[in-house]
Every structure is written in C-alpha cells, then in structure tokens.
Tab-separated table of C-alpha atoms in Angstrom:
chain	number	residue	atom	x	y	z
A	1	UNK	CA	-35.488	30.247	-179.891
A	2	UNK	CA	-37.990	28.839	-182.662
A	3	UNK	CA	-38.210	32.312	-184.393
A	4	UNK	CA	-35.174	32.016	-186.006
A	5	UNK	CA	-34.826	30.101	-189.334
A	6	UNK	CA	-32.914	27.834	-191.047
A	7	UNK	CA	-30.660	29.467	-194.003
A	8	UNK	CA	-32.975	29.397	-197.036
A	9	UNK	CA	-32.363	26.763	-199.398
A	10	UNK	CA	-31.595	29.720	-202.134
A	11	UNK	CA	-28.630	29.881	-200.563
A	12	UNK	CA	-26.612	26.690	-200.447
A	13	UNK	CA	-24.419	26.120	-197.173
A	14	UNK	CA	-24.087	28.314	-194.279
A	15	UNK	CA	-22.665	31.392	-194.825
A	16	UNK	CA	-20.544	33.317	-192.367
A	17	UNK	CA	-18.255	35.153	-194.862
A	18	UNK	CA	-20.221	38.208	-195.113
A	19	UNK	CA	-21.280	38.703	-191.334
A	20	UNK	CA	-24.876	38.759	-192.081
A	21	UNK	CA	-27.510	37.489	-189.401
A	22	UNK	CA	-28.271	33.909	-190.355
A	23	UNK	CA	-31.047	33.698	-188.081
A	24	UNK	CA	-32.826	36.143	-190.565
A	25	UNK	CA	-35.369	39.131	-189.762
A	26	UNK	CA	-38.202	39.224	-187.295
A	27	UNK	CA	-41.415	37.504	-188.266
A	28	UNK	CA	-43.280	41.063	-188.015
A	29	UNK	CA	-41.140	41.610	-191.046
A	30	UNK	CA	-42.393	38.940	-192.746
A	31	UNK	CA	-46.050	39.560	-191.698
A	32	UNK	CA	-45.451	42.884	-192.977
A	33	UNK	CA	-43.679	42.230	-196.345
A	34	UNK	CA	-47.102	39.539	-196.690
A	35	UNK	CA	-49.682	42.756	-196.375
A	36	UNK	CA	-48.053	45.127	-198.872
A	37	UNK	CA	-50.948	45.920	-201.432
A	38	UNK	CA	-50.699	46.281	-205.111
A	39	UNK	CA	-51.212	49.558	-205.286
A	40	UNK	CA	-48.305	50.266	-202.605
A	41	UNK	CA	-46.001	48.307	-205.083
A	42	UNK	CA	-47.159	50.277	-207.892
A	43	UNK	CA	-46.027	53.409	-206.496
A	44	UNK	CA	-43.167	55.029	-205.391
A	45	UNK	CA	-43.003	54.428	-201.859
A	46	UNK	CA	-43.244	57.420	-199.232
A	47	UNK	CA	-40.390	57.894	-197.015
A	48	UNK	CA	-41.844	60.106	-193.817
A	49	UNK	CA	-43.121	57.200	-191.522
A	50	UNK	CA	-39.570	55.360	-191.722
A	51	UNK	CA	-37.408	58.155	-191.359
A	52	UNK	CA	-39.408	59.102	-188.309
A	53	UNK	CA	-39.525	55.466	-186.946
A	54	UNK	CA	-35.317	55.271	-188.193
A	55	UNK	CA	-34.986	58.695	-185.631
A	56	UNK	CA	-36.508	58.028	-183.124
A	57	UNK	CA	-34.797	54.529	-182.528
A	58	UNK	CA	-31.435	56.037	-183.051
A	59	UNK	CA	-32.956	59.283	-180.523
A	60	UNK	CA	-32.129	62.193	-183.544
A	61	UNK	CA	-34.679	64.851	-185.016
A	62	UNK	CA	-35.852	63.205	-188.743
A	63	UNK	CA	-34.102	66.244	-190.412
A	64	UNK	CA	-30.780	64.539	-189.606
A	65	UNK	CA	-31.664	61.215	-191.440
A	66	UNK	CA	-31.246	60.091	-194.761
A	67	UNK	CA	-32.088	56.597	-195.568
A	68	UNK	CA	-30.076	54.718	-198.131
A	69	UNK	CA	-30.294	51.748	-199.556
A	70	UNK	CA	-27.676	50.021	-198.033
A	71	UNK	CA	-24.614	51.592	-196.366
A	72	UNK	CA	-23.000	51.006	-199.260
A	73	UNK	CA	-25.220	53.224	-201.408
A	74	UNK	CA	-24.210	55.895	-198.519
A	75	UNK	CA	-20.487	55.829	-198.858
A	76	UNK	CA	-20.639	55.976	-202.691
A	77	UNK	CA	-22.636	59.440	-202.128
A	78	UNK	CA	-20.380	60.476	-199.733
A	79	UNK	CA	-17.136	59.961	-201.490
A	80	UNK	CA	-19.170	61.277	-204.912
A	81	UNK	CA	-20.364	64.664	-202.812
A	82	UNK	CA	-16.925	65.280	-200.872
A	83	UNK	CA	-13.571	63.424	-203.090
A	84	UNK	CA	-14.955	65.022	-206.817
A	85	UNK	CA	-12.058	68.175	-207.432
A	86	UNK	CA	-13.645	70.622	-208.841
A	87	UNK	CA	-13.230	72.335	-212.398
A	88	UNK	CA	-9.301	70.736	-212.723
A	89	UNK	CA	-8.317	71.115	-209.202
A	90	UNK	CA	-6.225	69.414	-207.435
A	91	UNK	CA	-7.475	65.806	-206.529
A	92	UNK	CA	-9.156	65.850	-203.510
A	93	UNK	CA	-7.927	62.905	-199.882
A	94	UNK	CA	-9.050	60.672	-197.940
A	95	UNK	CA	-7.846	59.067	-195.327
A	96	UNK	CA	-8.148	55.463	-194.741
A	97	UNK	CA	-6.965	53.304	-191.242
A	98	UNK	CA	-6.311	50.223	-191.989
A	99	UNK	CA	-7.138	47.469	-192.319
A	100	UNK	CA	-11.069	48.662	-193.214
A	101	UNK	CA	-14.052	47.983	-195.104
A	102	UNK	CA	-12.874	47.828	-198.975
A	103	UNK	CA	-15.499	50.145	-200.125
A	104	UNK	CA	-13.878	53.125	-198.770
A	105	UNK	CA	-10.931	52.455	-200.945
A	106	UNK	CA	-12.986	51.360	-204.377
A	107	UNK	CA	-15.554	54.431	-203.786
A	108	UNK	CA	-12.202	56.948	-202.984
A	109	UNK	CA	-10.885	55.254	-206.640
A	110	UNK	CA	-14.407	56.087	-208.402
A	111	UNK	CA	-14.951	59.695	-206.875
A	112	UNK	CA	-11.775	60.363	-208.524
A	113	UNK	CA	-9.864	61.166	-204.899
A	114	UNK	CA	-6.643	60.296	-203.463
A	115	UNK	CA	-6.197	57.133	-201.198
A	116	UNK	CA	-4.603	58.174	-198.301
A	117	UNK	CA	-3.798	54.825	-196.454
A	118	UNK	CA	-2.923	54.468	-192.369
A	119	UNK	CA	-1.057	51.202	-191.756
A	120	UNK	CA	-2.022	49.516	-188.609
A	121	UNK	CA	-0.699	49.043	-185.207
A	122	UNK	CA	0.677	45.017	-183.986
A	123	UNK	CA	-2.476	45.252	-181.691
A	124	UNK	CA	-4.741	47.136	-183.939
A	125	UNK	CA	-4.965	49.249	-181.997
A	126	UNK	CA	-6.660	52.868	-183.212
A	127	UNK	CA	-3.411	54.921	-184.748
A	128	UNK	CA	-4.997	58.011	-183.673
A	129	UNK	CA	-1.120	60.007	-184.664
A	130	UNK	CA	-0.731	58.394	-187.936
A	131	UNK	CA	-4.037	59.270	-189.034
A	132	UNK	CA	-3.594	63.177	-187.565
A	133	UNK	CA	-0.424	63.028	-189.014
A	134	UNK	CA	-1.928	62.135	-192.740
A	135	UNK	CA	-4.139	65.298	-192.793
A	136	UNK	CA	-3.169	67.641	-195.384
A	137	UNK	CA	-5.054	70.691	-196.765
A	138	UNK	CA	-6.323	68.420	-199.471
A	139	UNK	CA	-8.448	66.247	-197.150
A	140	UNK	CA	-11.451	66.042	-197.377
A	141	UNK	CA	-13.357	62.311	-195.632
A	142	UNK	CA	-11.619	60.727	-193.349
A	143	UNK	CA	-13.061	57.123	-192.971
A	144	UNK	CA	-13.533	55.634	-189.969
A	145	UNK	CA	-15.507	51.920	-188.623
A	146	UNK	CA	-16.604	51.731	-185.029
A	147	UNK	CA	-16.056	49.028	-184.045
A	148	UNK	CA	-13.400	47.927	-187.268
A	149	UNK	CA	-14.509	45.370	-190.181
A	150	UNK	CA	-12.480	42.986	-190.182
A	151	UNK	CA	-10.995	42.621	-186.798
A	152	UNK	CA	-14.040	43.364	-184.320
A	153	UNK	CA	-11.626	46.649	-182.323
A	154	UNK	CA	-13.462	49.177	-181.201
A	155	UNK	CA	-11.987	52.588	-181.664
A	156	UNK	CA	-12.262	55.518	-178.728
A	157	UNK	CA	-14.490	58.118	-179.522
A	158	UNK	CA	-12.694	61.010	-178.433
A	159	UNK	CA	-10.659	59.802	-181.077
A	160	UNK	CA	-13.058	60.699	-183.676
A	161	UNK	CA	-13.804	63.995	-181.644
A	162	UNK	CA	-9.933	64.767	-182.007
A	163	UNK	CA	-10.100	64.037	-185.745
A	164	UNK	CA	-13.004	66.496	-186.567
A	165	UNK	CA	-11.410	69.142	-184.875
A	166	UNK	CA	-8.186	69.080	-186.695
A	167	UNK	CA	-9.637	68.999	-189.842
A	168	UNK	CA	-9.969	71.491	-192.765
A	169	UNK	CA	-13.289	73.193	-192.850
A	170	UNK	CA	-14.105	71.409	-195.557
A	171	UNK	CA	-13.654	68.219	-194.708
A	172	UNK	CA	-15.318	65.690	-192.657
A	173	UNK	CA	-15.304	62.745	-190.603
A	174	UNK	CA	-17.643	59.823	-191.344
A	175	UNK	CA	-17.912	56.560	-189.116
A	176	UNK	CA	-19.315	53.184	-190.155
A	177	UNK	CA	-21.515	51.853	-187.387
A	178	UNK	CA	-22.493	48.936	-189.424
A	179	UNK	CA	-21.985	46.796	-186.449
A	180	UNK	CA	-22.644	49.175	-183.256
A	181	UNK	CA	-25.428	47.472	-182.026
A	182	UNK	CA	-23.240	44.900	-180.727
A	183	UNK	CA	-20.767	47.068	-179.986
A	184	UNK	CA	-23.194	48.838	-177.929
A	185	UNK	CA	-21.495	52.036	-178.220
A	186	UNK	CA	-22.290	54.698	-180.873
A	187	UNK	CA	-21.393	58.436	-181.779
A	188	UNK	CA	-24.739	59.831	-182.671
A	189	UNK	CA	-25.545	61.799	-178.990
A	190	UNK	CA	-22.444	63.779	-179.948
A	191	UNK	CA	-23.265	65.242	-183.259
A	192	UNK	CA	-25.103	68.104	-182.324
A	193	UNK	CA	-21.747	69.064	-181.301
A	194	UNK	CA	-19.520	67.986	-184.305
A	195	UNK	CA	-21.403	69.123	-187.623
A	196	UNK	CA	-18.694	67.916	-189.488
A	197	UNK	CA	-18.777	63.958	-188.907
A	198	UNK	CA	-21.522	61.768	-190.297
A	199	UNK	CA	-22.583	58.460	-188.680
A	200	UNK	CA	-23.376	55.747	-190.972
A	201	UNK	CA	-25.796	53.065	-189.817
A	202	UNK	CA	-27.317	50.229	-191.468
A	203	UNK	CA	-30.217	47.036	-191.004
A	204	UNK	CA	-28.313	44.438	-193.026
A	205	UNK	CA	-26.368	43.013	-189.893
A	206	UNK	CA	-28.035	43.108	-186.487
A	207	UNK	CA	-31.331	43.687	-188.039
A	208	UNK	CA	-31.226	40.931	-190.374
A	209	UNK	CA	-32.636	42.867	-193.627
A	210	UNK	CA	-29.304	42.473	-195.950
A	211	UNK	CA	-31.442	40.897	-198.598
A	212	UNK	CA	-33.683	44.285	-198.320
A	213	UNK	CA	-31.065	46.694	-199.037
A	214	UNK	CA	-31.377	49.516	-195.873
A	215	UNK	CA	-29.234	51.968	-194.395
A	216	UNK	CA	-29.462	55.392	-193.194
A	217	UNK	CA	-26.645	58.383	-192.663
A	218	UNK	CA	-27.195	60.500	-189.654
A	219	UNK	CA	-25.674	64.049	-189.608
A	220	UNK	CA	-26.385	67.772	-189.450
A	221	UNK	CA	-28.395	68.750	-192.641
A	222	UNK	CA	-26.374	71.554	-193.914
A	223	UNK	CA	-23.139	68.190	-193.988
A	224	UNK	CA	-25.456	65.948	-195.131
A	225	UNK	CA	-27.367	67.421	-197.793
A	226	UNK	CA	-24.290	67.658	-200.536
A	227	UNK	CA	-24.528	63.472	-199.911
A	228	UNK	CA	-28.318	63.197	-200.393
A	229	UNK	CA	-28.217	65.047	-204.005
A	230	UNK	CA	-26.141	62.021	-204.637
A	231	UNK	CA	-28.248	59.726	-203.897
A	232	UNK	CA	-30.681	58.549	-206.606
A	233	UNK	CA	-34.054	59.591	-206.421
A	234	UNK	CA	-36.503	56.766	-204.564
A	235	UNK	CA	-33.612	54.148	-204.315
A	236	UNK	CA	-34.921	52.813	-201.106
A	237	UNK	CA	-37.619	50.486	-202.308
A	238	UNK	CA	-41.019	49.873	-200.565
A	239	UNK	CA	-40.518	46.382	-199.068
A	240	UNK	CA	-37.218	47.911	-197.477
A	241	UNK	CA	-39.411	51.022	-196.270
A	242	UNK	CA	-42.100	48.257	-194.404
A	243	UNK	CA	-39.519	45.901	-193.066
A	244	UNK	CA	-37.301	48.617	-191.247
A	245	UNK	CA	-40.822	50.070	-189.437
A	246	UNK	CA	-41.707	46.249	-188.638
A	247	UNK	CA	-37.970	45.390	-187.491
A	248	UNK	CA	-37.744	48.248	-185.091
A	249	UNK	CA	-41.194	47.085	-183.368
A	250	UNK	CA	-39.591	43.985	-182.293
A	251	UNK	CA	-36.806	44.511	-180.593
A	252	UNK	CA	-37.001	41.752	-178.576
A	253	UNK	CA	-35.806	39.366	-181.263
A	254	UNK	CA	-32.874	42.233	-182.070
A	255	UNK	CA	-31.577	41.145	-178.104
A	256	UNK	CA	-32.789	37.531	-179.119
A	257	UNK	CA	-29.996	37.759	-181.767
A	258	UNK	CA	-27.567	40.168	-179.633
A	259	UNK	CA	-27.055	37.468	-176.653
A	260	UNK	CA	-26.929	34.768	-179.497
A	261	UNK	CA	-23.873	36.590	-181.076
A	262	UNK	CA	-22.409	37.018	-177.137
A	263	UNK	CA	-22.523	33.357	-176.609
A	264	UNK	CA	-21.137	32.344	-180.205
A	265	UNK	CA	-18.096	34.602	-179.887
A	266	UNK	CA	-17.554	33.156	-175.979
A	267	UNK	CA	-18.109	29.168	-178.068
A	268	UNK	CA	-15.256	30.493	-180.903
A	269	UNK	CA	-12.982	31.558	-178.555
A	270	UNK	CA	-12.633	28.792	-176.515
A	271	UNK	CA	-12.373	26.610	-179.777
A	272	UNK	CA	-9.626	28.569	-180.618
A	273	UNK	CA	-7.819	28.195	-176.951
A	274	UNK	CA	-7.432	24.307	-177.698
A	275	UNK	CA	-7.168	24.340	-181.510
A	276	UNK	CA	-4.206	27.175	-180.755
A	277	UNK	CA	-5.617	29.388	-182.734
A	278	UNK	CA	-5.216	33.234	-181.758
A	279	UNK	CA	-7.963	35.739	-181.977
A	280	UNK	CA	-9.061	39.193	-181.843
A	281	UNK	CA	-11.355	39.878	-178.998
A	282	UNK	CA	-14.002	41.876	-181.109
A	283	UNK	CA	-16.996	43.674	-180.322
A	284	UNK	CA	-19.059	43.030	-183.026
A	285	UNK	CA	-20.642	39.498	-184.695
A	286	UNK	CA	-17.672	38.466	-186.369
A	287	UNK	CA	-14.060	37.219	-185.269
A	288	UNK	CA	-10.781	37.643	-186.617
A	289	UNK	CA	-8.673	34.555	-186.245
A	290	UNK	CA	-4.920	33.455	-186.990
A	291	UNK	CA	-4.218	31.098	-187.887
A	292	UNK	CA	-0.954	31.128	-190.025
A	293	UNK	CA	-0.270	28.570	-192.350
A	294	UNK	CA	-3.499	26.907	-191.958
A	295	UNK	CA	-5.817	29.358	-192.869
A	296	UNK	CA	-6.259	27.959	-196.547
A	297	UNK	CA	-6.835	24.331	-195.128
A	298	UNK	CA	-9.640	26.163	-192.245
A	299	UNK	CA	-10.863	28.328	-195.245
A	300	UNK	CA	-11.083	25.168	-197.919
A	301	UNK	CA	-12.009	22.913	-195.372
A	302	UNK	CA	-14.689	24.624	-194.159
A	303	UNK	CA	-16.038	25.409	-197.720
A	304	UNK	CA	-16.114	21.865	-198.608
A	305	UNK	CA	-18.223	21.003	-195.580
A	306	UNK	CA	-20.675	23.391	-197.162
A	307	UNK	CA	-19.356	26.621	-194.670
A	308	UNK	CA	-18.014	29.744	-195.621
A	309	UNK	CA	-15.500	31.679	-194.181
A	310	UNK	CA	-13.608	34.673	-195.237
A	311	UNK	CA	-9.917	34.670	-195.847
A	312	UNK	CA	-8.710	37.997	-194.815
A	313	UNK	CA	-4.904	37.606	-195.468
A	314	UNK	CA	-4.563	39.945	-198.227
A	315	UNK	CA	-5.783	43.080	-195.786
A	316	UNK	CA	-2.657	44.810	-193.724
A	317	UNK	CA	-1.873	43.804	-190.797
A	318	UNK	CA	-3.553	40.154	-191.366
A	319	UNK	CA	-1.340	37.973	-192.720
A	320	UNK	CA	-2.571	34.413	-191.738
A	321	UNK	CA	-6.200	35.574	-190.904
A	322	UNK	CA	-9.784	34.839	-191.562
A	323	UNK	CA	-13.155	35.728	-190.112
A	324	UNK	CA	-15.774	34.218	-188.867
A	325	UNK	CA	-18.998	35.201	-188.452
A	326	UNK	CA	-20.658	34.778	-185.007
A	327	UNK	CA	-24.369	34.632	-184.832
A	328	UNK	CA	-26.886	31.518	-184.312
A	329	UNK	CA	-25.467	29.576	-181.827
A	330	UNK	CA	-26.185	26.139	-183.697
A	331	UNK	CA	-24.185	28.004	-186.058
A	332	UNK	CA	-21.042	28.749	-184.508
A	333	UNK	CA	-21.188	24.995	-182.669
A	334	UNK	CA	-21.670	23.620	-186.662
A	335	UNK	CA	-18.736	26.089	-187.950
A	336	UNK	CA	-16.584	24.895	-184.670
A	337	UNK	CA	-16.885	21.117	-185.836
A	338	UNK	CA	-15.722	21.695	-189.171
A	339	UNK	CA	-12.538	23.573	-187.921
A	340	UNK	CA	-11.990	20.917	-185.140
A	341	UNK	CA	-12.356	18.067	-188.242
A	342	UNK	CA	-10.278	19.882	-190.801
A	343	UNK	CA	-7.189	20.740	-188.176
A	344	UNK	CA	-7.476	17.800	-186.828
A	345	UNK	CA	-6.832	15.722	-190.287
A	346	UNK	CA	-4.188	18.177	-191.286
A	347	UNK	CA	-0.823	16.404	-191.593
C-alpha cells in the first residue's frame, strides 16, 4: 500500500513502544495541513465543524462531545473535575484495574484523590467482583480501558453497565477507548442510557495523528460539563482541528491500516509459537508477550538494532513481559527478525 510512509527521519529507528501508527496519517491530512492560511493560524481556531464531523463518525448528537487535545488532556480534567475534595473533605477514590494505562494513577496522585488499585486475574481476565467490591461511598471515577493497555483484553460491557449502576450518585464510570477501533467494539450506543459513564476516544492510534495532539470525551452534558471547565480554553490547536475533519474523510486508509494491524498480530504470534514465547491474544495494535528471563536481552536487543519495544515488567500481573506494537506489516516482519537474531544468539 504506497500511501503509507516510512518513519520520518526525526525520529531515529522504528518505534513500537508507544503503539502509535507507524504508517502515519492519511495524505488528505497532509493536503489539508498544506492549505491552512495565515490568517487561520493567526486565530484561534473554531471548533463547530470538527465536533460535528467527531459526532457524527462516532453516531452521537455534538452536545455530547468535547474535543481534547489528546486523551490525556481528558483524563487530567476528569480526575481534576471529579477526585478534588472539597473545602477539607475527605479525599475523594478511584478505582483502578490493573494492570492499566499509568495516567490514571499519576492524574488520581495530582487531583489530590485516593488510588484505589484492583490486582489482576492469572488470565487477565476483567475482575468485575474485586472492582464492585472496592466501591466505597468515597468513590468517585472508576477507570476503565476497553480493550486494556497493556495486554490487548477486551473487557465485557455489561461489565461497565454493572459498575455504573452500583455506584454513588456522584460518581462515575469513564472508559478509555483509545484503541476500540480495532477492537471493533465500543460503549457509546449505550450512553443515552448510563449518564454517569464517559467514553474517552482519541486520533493518536488508529488515526495516526499522535504528533497532532486529538482526542475527544463523549458523555451526557450535564456529566461532562464539570470536565470541560477543566479543560483550558482553545487547547485543541488548528492543525489538529483540520487533520481530524480530513482523517475522518478517508476512511479507507483507517481499514488500510486496520487489516495491516490484523495481519501483523497473526505474523507476531506465530513468531512467538517457534521462538516459545507466550502471548496475550489482544484486540487492539499492540501485543503483550512473555517472555521471562529474556525480556531484557528482546528489549536491548531490539533497541540496538535501532527497534523499540516496551518493557512492561514493572506493571502487575506482568512479570517477564513486553509489548509490541503491531501495525505496518514490513514492520512487524522487521521487528520479528530482530527477536529471531537476538534469541537466537542468546547463550
């Protein structure tokens, strides 16, 4: 597929630590990017035409988004609107499965709220019990990733319906969809239903806009809005606001990329068959792999063939782990040489 590009020599190596789409964005977002003005620099950019274009891919009214920029920017609103105690109060909980994204953690930790953490299953599997069982008065976000960064699961939703409905009034439920366009699954149809959980989507990953900073929450206004005053005024720039309207014209080369990341996960875990490696089966663009007392030579090996992977030892439940990102199939076939070299010469 000649649309997708080489990794930009800004960036030395290949990089499949941070599960970014190394293919990169759709040309119509570079053609569009190429025909901003000066004068559409030079002002703050308006928001309408993106949030409606955001909506209507994701099939919600505009009222119910909020674009960000970045999930990340989202989650840091979130825990800022909902973890903050009020006037001395007691500090305020939120619950985190594990393992998970580590910005749910730092953002609890600057919010000033309580980490409440769920240890995982052997299978990692979704520990819908534990986490009912870890909701106290005091919660107030209970964060959840569909499907889970760093292993790939994908969680049931009734699970997340059974978690906003035992939880305090003033609490709610929010769920990372970072990656649920590979997933193919998604929560968003039911929120009319659930006012209390908010979806958060982003364009970094499938999308390939990480380097333009652009997310979105989706949610019922009166849930969303204490999130939003959060959120700094214009922080979505105006290259971000033209790429997402370009990106979701073409999303031909989104399945382009979406049948690239099926056959790169299928090429990974046949690699790991004969190299006996294990592996999660995941349902996003990234794989969790064990492999024990080798994962520093795969890691260190890799890196000095110029290819990053991430170590992911340190999270629970994955002692002896790292991921892999699964995109570009020339990719995955260069990252599956270097791990076939560096086992291979191990002693």
């Amino acid at each position: 597929m000649s649309h997708y590009q080489k990794p930009p020599e800004l960036y030395e190596g290949l990089r499949l630590h941070q599960n970014e789409n190394t293919g990169g964005c759709s040309p119509r977002v570079l053609e569009a990017l190429a025909r901003l003005r000066a004068d559409q620099i030079g002002f703050y950019p308006p928001y309408a035409k993106a949030t409606e274009a955001v909506a209507a891919y994701l099939g919600v009214a505009p009222d119910r988004v909020t674009l960000i920029n970045g999930l990340d920017e989202g989650i840091m609103a979130l825990s800022v609107a909902y973890l903050r105690a009020a006037g001395g109060g007691p500090l305020l909980e939120a619950i985190v499965p594990e393992p998970a994204f580590e910005i749910f953690r730092f953002d609890t930790e600057v919010a000033g709220g309580t980490l409440v953490q769920v240890m995982p299953r052997p299978d990692f599997a979704f520990p819908l019990d534990e986490v009912l069982a870890a909701i106290t008065p005091l919660t107030r976000v209970v964060f959840l990733t569909n499907p889970n960064n760093p292993t790939g699961v994908g969680m049931p939703l009734d699970a997340i319906r059974t978690i906003a409905r035992r939880l305090p009034p003033q609490a709610i439920v929010f769920v990372d969809e970072a990656y649920a366009e590979f997933a193919g699954v998604t929560f968003i149809p039911e929120l009319e239903a659930f006012p209390g959980v908010v979806v958060g989507r982003t364009f970094s990953k499938a999308f390939g806009l990480a380097g333009l900073r652009i997310g979105c929450l989706v949610g019922a206004p009166a849930t969303v809005d204490p999130i939003r005053r959060a959120v700094p005024v214009y922080s979505v720039n105006v290259a971000a606001v033209a790429a997402v309207q370009a990106a979701l014209r073409d999303l031909d080369h989104l399945n382009g990329y979406l049948r690239q990341v099926a056959e790169s996960k299928a090429l990974l875990y046949a690699a790991c068959d004969r190299l006996g490696l294990t592996y999660v089966k995941s349902r996003s663009n990234f794989v969790l792999v064990g492999a024990g007392d080798r994962t520093d030579a795969l890691v260190n090996g890799a890196f000095a063939r110029g290819i990053y992977f991430r170590d992911r030892s340190k999270e629970p439940g994955c002692a002896g782990c790292l991921r892999i990102a699964t995109g570009i199939v020339e990719h995955t076939r260069r990252a599956i040489a270097a791990m076939e070299e560096v086992l291979c010469a191990a002693p």
